[in-house]
mmCIF file of C-alpha atoms and ligand atoms in Angstrom:
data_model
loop_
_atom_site.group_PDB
_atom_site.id
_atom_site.type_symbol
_atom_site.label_atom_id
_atom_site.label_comp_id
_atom_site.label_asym_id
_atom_site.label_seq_id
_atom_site.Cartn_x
_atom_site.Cartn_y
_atom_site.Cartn_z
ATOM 1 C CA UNK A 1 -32.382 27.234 25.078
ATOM 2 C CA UNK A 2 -35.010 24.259 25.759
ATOM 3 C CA UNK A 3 -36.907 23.511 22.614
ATOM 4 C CA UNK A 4 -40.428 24.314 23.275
ATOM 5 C CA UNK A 5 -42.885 21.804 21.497
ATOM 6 C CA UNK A 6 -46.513 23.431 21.410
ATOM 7 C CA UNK A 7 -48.456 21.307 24.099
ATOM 8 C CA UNK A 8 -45.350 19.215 25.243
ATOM 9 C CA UNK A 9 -44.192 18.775 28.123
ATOM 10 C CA UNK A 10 -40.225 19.400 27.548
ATOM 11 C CA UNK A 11 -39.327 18.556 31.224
ATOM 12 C CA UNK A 12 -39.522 15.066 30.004
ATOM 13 C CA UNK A 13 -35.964 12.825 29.951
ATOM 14 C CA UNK A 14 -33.701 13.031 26.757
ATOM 15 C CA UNK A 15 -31.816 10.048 25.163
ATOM 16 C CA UNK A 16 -28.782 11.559 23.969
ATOM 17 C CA UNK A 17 -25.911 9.446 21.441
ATOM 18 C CA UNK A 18 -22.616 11.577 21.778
ATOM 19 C CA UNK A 19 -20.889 9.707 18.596
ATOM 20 C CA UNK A 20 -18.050 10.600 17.201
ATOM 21 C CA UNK A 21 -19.427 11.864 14.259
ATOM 22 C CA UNK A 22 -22.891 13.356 15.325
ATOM 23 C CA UNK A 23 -24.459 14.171 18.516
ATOM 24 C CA UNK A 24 -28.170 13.312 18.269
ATOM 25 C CA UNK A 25 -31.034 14.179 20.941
ATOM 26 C CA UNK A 26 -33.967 12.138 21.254
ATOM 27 C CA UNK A 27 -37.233 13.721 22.572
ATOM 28 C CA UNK A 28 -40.761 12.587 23.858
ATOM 29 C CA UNK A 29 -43.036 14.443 21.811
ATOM 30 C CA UNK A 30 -46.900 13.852 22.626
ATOM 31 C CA UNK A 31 -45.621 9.940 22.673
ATOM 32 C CA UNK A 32 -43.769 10.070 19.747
ATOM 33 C CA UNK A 33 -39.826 9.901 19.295
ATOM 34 C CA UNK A 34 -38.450 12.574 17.693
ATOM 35 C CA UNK A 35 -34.552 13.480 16.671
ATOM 36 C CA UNK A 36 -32.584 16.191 16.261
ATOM 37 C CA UNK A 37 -28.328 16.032 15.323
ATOM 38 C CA UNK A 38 -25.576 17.925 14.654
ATOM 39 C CA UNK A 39 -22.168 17.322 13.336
ATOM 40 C CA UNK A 40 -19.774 16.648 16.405
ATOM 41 C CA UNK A 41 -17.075 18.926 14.514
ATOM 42 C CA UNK A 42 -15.904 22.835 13.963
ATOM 43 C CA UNK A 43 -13.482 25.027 12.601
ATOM 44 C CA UNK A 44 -10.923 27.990 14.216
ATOM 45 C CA UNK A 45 -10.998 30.972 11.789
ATOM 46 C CA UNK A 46 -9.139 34.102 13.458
ATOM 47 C CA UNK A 47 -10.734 36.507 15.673
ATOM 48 C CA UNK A 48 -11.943 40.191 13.933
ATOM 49 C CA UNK A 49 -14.694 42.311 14.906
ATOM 50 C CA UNK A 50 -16.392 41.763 10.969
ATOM 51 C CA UNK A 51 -16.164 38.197 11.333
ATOM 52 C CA UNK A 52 -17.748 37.910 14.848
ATOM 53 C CA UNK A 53 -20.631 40.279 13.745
ATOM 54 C CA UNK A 54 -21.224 38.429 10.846
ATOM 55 C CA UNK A 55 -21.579 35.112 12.757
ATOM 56 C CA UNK A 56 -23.807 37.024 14.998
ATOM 57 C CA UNK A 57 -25.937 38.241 11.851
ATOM 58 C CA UNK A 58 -26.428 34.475 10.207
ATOM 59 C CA UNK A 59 -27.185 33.043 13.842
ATOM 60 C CA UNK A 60 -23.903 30.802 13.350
ATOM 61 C CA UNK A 61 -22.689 28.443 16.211
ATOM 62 C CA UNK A 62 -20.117 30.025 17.238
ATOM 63 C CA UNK A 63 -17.811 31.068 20.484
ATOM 64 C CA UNK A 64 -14.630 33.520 20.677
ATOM 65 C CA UNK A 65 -12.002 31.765 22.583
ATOM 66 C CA UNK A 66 -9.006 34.412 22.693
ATOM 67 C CA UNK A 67 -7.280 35.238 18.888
ATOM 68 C CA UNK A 68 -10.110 32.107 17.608
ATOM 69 C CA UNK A 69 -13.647 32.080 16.623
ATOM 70 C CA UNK A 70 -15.047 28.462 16.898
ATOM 71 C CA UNK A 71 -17.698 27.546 14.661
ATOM 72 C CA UNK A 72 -19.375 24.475 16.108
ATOM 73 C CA UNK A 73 -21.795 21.809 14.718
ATOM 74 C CA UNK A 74 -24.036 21.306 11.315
ATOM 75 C CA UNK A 75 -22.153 25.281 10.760
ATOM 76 C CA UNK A 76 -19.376 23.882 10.991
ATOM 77 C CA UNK A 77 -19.221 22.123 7.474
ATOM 78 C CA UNK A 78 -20.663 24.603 5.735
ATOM 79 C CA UNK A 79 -18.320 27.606 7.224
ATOM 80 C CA UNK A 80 -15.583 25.028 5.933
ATOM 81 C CA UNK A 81 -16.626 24.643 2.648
ATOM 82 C CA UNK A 82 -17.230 28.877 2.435
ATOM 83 C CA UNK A 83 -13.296 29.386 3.856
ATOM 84 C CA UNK A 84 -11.583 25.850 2.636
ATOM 85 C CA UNK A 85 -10.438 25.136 5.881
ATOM 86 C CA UNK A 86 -10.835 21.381 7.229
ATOM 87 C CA UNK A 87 -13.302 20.879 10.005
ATOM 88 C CA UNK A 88 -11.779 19.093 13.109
ATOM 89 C CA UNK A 89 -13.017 16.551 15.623
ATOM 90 C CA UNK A 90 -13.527 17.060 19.249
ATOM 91 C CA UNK A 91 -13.895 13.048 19.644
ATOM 92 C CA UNK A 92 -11.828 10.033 18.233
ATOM 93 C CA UNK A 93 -12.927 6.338 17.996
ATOM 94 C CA UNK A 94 -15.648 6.856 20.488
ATOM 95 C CA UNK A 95 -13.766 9.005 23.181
ATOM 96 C CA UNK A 96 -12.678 12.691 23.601
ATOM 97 C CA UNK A 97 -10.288 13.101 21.809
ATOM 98 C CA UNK A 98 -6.674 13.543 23.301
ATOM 99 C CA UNK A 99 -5.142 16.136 20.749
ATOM 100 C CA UNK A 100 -8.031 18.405 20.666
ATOM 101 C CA UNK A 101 -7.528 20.968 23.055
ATOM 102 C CA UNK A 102 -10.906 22.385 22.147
ATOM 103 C CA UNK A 103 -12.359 19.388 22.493
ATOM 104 C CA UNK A 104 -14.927 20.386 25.761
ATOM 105 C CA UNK A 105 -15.607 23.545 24.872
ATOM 106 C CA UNK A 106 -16.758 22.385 21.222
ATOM 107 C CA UNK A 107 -19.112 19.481 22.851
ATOM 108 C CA UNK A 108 -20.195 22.082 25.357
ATOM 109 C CA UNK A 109 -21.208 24.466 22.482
ATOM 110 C CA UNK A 110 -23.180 21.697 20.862
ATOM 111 C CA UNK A 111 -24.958 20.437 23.404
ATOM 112 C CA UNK A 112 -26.005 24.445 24.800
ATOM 113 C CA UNK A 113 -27.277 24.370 20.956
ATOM 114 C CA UNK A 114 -28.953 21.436 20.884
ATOM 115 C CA UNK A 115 -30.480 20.661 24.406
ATOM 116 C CA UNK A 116 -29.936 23.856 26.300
ATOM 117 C CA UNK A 117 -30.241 24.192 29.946
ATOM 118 C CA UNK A 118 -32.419 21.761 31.537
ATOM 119 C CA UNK A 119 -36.409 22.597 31.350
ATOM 120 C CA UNK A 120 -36.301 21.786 35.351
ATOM 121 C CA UNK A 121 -33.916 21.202 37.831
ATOM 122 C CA UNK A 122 -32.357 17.593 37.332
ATOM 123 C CA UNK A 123 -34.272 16.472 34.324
ATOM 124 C CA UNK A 124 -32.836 12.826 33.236
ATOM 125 C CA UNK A 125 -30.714 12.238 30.359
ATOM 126 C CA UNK A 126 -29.268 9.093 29.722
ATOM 127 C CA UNK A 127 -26.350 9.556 27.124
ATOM 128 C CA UNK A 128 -24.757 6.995 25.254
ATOM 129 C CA UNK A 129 -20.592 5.393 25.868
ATOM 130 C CA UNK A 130 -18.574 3.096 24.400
ATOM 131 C CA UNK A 131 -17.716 0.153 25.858
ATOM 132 C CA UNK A 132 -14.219 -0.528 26.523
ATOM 133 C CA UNK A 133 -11.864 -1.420 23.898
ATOM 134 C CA UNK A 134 -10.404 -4.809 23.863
ATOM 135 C CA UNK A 135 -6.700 -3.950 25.434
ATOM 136 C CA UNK A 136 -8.093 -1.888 27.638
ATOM 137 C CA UNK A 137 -7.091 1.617 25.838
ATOM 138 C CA UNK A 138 -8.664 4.394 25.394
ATOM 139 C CA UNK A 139 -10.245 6.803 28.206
ATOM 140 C CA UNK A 140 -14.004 6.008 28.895
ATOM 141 C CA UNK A 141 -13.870 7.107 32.618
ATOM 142 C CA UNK A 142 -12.371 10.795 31.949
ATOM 143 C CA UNK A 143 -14.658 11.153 28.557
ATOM 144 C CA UNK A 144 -17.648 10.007 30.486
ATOM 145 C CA UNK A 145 -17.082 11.958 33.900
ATOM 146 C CA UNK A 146 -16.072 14.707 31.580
ATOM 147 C CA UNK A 147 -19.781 14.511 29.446
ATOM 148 C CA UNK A 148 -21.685 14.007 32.789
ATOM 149 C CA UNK A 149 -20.262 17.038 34.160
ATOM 150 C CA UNK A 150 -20.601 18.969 30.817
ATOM 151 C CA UNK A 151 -24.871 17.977 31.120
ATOM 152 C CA UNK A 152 -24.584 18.700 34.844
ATOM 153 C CA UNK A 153 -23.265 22.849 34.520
ATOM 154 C CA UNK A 154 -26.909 22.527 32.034
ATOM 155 C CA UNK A 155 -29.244 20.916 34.774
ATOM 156 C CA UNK A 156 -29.595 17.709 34.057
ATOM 157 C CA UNK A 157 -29.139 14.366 35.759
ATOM 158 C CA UNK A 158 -27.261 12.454 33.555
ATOM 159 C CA UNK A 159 -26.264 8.625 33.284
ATOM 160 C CA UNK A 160 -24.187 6.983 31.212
ATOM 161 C CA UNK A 161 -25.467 3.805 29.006
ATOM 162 C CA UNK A 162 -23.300 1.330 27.062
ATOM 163 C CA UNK A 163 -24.031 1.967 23.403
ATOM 164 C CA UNK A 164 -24.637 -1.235 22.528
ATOM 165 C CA UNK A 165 -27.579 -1.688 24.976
ATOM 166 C CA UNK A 166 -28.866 1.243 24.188
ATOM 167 C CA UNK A 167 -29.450 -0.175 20.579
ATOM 168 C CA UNK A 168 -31.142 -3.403 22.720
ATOM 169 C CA UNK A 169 -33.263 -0.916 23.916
ATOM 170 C CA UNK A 170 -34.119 0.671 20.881
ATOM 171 C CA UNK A 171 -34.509 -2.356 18.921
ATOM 172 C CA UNK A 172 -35.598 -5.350 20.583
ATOM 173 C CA UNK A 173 -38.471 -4.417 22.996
ATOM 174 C CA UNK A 174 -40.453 -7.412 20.921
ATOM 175 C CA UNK A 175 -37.863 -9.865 22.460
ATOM 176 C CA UNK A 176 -38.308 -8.133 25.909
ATOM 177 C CA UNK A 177 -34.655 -6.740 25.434
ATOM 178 C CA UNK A 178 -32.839 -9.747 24.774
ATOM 179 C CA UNK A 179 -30.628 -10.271 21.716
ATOM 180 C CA UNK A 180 -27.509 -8.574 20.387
ATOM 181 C CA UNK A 181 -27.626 -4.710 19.401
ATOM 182 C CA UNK A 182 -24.755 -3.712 17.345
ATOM 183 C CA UNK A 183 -24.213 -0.140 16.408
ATOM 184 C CA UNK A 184 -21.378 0.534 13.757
ATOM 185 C CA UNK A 185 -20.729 4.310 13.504
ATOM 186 C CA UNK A 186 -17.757 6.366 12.704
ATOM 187 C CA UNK A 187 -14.838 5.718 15.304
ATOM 188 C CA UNK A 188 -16.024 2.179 16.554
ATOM 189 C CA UNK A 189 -18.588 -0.545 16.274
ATOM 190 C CA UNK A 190 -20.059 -1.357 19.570
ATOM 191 C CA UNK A 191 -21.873 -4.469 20.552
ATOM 192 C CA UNK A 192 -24.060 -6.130 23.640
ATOM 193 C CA UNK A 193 -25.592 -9.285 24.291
ATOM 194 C CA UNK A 194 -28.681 -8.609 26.926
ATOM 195 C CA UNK A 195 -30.742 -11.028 28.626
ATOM 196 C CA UNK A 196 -34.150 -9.173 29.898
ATOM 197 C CA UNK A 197 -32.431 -5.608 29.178
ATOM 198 C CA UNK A 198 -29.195 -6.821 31.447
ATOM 199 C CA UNK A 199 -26.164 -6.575 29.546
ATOM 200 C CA UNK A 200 -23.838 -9.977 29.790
ATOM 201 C CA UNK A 201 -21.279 -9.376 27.735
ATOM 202 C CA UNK A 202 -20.431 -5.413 25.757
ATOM 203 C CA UNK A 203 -17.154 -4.302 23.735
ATOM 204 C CA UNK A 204 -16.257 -2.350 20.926
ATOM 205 C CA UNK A 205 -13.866 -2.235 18.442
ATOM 206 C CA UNK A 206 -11.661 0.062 17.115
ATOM 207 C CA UNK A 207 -12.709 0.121 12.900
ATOM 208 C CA UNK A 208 -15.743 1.653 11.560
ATOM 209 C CA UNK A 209 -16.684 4.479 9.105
ATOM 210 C CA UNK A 210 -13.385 6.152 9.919
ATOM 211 C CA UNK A 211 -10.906 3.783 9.094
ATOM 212 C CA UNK A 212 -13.096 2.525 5.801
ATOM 213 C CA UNK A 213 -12.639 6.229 4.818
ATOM 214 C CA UNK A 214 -8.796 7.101 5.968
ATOM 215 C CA UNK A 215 -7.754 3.774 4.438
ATOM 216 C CA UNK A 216 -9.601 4.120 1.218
ATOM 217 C CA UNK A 217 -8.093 7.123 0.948
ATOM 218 C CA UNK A 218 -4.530 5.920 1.322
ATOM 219 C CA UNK A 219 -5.231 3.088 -1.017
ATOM 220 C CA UNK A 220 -6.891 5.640 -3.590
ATOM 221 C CA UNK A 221 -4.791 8.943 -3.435
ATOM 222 C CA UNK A 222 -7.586 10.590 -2.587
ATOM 223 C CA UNK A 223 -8.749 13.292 0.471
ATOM 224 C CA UNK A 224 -10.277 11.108 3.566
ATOM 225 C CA UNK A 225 -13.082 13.261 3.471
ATOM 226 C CA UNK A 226 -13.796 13.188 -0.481
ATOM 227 C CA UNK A 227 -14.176 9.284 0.074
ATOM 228 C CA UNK A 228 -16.961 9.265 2.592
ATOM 229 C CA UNK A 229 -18.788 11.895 0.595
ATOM 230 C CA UNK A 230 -18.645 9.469 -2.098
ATOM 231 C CA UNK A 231 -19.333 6.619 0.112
ATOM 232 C CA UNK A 232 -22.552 8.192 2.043
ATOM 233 C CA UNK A 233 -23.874 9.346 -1.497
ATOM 234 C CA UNK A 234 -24.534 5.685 -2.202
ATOM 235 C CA UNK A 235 -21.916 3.268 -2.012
ATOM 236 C CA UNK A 236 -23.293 -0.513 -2.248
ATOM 237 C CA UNK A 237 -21.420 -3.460 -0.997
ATOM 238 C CA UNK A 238 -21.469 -5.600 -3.583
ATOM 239 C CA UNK A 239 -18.063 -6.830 -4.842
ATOM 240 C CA UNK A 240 -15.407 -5.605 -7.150
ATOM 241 C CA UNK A 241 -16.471 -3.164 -9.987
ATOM 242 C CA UNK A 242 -14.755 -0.924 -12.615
ATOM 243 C CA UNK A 243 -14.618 2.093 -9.858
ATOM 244 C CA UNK A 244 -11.502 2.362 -8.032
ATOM 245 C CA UNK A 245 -13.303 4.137 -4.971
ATOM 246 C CA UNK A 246 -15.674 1.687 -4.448
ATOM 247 C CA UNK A 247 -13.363 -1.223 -4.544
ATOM 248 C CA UNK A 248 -11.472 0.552 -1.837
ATOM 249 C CA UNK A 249 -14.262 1.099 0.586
ATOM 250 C CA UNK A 250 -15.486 -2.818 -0.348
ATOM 251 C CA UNK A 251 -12.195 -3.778 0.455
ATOM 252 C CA UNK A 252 -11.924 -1.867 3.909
ATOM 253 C CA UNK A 253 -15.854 -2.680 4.182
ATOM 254 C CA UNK A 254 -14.842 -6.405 4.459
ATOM 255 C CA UNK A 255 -12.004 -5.913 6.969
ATOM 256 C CA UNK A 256 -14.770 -3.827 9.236
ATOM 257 C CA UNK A 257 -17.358 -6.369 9.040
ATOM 258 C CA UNK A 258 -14.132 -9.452 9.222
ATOM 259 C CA UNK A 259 -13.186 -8.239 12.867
ATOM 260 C CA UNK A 260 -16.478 -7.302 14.261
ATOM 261 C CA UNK A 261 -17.688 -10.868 13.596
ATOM 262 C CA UNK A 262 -14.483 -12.295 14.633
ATOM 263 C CA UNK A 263 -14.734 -10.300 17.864
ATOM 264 C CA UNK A 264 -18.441 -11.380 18.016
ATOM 265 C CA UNK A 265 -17.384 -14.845 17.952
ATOM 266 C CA UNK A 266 -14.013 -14.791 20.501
ATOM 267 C CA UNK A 267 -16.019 -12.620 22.894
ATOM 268 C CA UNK A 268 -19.094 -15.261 23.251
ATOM 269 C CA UNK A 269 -16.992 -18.315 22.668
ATOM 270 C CA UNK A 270 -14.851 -17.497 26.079
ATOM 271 C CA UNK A 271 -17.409 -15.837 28.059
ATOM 272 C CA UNK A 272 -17.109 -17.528 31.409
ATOM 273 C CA UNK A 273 -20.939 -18.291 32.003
ATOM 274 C CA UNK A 274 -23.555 -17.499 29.253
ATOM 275 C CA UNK A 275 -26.963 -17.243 30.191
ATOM 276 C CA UNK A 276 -28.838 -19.952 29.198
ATOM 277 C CA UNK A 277 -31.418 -19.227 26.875
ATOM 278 C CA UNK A 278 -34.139 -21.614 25.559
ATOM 279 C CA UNK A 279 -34.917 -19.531 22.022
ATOM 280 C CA UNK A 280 -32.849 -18.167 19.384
ATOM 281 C CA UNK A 281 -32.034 -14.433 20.036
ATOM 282 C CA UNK A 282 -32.093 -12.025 17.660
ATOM 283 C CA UNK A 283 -29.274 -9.652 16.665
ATOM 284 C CA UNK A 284 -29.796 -5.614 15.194
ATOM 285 C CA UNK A 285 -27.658 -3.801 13.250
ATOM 286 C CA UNK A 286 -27.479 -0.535 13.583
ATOM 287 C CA UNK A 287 -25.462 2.901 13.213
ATOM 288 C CA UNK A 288 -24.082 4.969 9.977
ATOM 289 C CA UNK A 289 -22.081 2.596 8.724
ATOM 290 C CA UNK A 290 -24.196 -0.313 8.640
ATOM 291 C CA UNK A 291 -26.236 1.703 5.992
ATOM 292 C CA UNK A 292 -24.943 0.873 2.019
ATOM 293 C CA UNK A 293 -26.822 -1.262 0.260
ATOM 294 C CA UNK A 294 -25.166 -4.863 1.007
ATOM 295 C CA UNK A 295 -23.719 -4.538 4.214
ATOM 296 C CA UNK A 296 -26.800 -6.668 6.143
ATOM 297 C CA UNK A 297 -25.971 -9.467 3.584
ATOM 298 C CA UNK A 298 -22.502 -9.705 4.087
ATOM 299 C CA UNK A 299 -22.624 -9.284 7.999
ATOM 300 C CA UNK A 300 -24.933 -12.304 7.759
ATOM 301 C CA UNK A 301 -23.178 -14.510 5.645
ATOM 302 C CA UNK A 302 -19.840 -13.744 7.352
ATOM 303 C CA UNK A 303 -21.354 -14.505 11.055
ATOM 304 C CA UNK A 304 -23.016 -17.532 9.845
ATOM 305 C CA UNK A 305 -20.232 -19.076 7.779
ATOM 306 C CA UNK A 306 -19.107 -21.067 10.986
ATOM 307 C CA UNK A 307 -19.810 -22.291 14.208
ATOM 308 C CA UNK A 308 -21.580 -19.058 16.679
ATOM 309 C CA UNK A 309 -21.977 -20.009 20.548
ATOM 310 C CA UNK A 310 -25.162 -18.729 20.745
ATOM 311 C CA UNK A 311 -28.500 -19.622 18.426
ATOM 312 C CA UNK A 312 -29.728 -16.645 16.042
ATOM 313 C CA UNK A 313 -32.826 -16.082 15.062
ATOM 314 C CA UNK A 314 -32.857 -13.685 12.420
ATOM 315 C CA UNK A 315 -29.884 -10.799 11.524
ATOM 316 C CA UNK A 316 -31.568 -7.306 10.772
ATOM 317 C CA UNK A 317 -30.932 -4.036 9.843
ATOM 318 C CA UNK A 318 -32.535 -1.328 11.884
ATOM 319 C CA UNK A 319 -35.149 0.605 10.317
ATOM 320 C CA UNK A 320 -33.368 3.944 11.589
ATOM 321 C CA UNK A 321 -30.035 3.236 11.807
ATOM 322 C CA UNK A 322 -28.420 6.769 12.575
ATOM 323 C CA UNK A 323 -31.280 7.513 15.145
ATOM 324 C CA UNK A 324 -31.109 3.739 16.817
ATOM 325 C CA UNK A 325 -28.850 5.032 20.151
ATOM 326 C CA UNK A 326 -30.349 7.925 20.887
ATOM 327 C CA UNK A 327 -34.069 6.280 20.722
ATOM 328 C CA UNK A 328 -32.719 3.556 23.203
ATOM 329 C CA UNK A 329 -30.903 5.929 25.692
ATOM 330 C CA UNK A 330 -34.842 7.790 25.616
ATOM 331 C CA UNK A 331 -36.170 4.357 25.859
ATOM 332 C CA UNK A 332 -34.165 3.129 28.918
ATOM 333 C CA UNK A 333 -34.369 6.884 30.023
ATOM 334 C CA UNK A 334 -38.160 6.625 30.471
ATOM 335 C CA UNK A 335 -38.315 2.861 31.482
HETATM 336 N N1 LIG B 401 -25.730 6.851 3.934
HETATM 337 C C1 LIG B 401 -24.558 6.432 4.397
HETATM 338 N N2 LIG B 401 -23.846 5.502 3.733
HETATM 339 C C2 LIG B 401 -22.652 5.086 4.196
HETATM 340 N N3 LIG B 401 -22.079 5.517 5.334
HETATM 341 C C3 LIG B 401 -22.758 6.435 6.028
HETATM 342 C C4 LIG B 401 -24.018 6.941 5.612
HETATM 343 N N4 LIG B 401 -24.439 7.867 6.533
HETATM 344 C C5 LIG B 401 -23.462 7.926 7.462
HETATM 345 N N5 LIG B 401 -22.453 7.073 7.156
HETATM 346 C C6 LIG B 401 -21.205 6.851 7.897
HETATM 347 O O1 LIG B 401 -21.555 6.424 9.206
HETATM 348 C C7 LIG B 401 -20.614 6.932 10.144
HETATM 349 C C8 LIG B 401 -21.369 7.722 11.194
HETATM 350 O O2 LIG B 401 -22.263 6.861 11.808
HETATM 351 P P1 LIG B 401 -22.887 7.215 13.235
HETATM 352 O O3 LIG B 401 -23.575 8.523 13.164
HETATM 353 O O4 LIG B 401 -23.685 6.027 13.649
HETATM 354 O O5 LIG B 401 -21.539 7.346 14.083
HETATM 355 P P2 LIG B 401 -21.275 8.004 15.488
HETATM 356 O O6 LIG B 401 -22.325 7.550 16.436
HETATM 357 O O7 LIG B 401 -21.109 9.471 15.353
HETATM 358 O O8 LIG B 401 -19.853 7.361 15.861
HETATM 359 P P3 LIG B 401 -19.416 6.350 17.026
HETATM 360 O O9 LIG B 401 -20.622 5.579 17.450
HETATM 361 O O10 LIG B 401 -18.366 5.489 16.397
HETATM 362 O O11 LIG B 401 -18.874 7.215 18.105
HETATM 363 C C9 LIG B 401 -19.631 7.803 9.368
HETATM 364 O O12 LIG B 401 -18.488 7.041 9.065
HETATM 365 C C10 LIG B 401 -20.407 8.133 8.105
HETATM 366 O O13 LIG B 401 -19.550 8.384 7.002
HETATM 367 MG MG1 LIG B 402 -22.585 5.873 17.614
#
């Protein structure tokens, strides 16, 4: 089911960020953006007749797949908490992910929720990827092909866009799409360097929210997923304190923000041509985990501590971090 705006026109093109952690749409309203997400997780409970008509009572997200109910989405947390069962993934660092036999059907049950079938034949949707991973692992061309075809059985025309330039296009339309948009989110951190909305040079790497929170948790004894509640209620980066959580996450913090800027740095240094530009560029931040308190600062003072092949103008922080993709996949959508 199409969400139906009063006085919109929902035939319009969607941006759409398939993340690992949230799937967020991105809508045209009367000219101005608005979002909508849900958690890119469930939870199997076993099949009875009670628990099926209750689902069907509290308008759950939910689908019977043989002896399993699947409870998909924002439900899916919640229905965890009520039965103390963990919620699952159907993607990991960026990609579908390769254990989860569910994974399709639990993206396809997200996407029926949150989008629907298209409001006319072929309506555009641009939806984000990641860009490939430095030794060339991972499985972009199955998890894409596989999204594309998911949006196709709903109507729409969909196209693929790098993450990272779909943050360009979110964020730097005042430096007619040239600069660096970074986004760091829950299974990567993905970054491009446009000239005039062209991406030169895109790649991701493989430590974001995810490993901040599985290795905090190994270093603290404590459950993965108690750590990033703790860490998204309002974790700051900065430095070592009396708390033994947050000098994890400051300690796994640093390593995230150490190899993004390293990879930054290797990537530009032995590109083959850069572009030559005349002014300083500007470079965005954007995505869940650039959020705490701190993080901006440290970014900055970690990039600039040495030599950078390109000139920077200034280092910012998105305004709307978690919403920065799937703006710029609508933006490049209706461009
Ligand atoms: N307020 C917050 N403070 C700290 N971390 C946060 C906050 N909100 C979200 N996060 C973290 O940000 C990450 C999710 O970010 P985001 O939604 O940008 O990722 P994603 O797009 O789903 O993943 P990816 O782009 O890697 O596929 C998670 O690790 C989450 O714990
Ligand atoms: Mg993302």
């Amino acid at each position: 089911m199409s969400r139906n705006y009063p006085g919109s026109d929902d035939t319009q093109p969607l941006g759409l960020d398939v993340g690992t952690s949230r799937i967020v749409v991105a809508r045209n309203v009367d000219k101005t953006f608005q979002y909508e997400a849900q958690l890119n997780a469930f939870i199997t409970l076993p099949y009875s007749r009670l628990t099926e008509s209750l689902m069907l009572q509290e308008n759950v997200c939910h689908e019977v797949q043989g002896s399993e109910i699947i409870v998909a989405g924002n439900d899916a947390e919640k229905f965890a908490e009520v039965f103390h069962v963990e919620t699952r993934r159907p993607m990991l660092n960026g990609t579908l992910n390769p254990h989860e036999p569910h994974a399709l059907a639990v993206i396809r049950q997200i996407l029926g929720k949150l989008i629907g079938p298209a409001a006319k034949k072929d309506q555009k949707v641009l939806f984000s990827v990641p860009a490939p991973l430095d030794d060339g692992a991972g499985n972009i061309a199955y998890h894409e092909a596989s999204i594309r075809q998911l949006l196709a059985e709903l109507g729409y025309d969909a196209t693929p866009i790098n993450e990272g330039l779909a943050v360009v296009f979110g964020e730097l339309g005042g430096s007619n799409y040239t600069g660096i948009g970074i986004s760091c989110g829950s299974g990567q951190c993905n970054a491009c360097l446009a000239v005039l909305s062209l991406p030169v040079i895109s790649f991701s790497v493989p430590k974001a929210g995810d490993f901040v929170d599985r290795h905090a948790a190994l270093a603290t004894g404590d459950l993965a997923t108690r750590i990033r509640v703790e860490k998204e209620r309002g974790f700051e980066l900065n430095g070592f304190t009396g708390d033994r959580i947050q000098n994890a996450l400051t300690v796994y913090y640093d390593e995230v923000i150490r190899d993004l800027v390293a990879a930054l740095r290797q990537k530009l240094s032995s590109a083959d041509r850069l572009p030559k530009l005349d002014h300083p560029i500007p470079l965005v931040l954007s995505g869940g985990t650039a959020v705490p308190k701190g993080f901006l600062e440290r970014f900055e003072k970690t990039l600039r501590s040495s030599q950078f092949a390109v000139r920077i103008s200034e280092i910012r922080l998105s305004s709307d971090p978690l919403y920065s993709t799937a703006r710029g996949a609508l933006m490049a959508a209706l461009c």
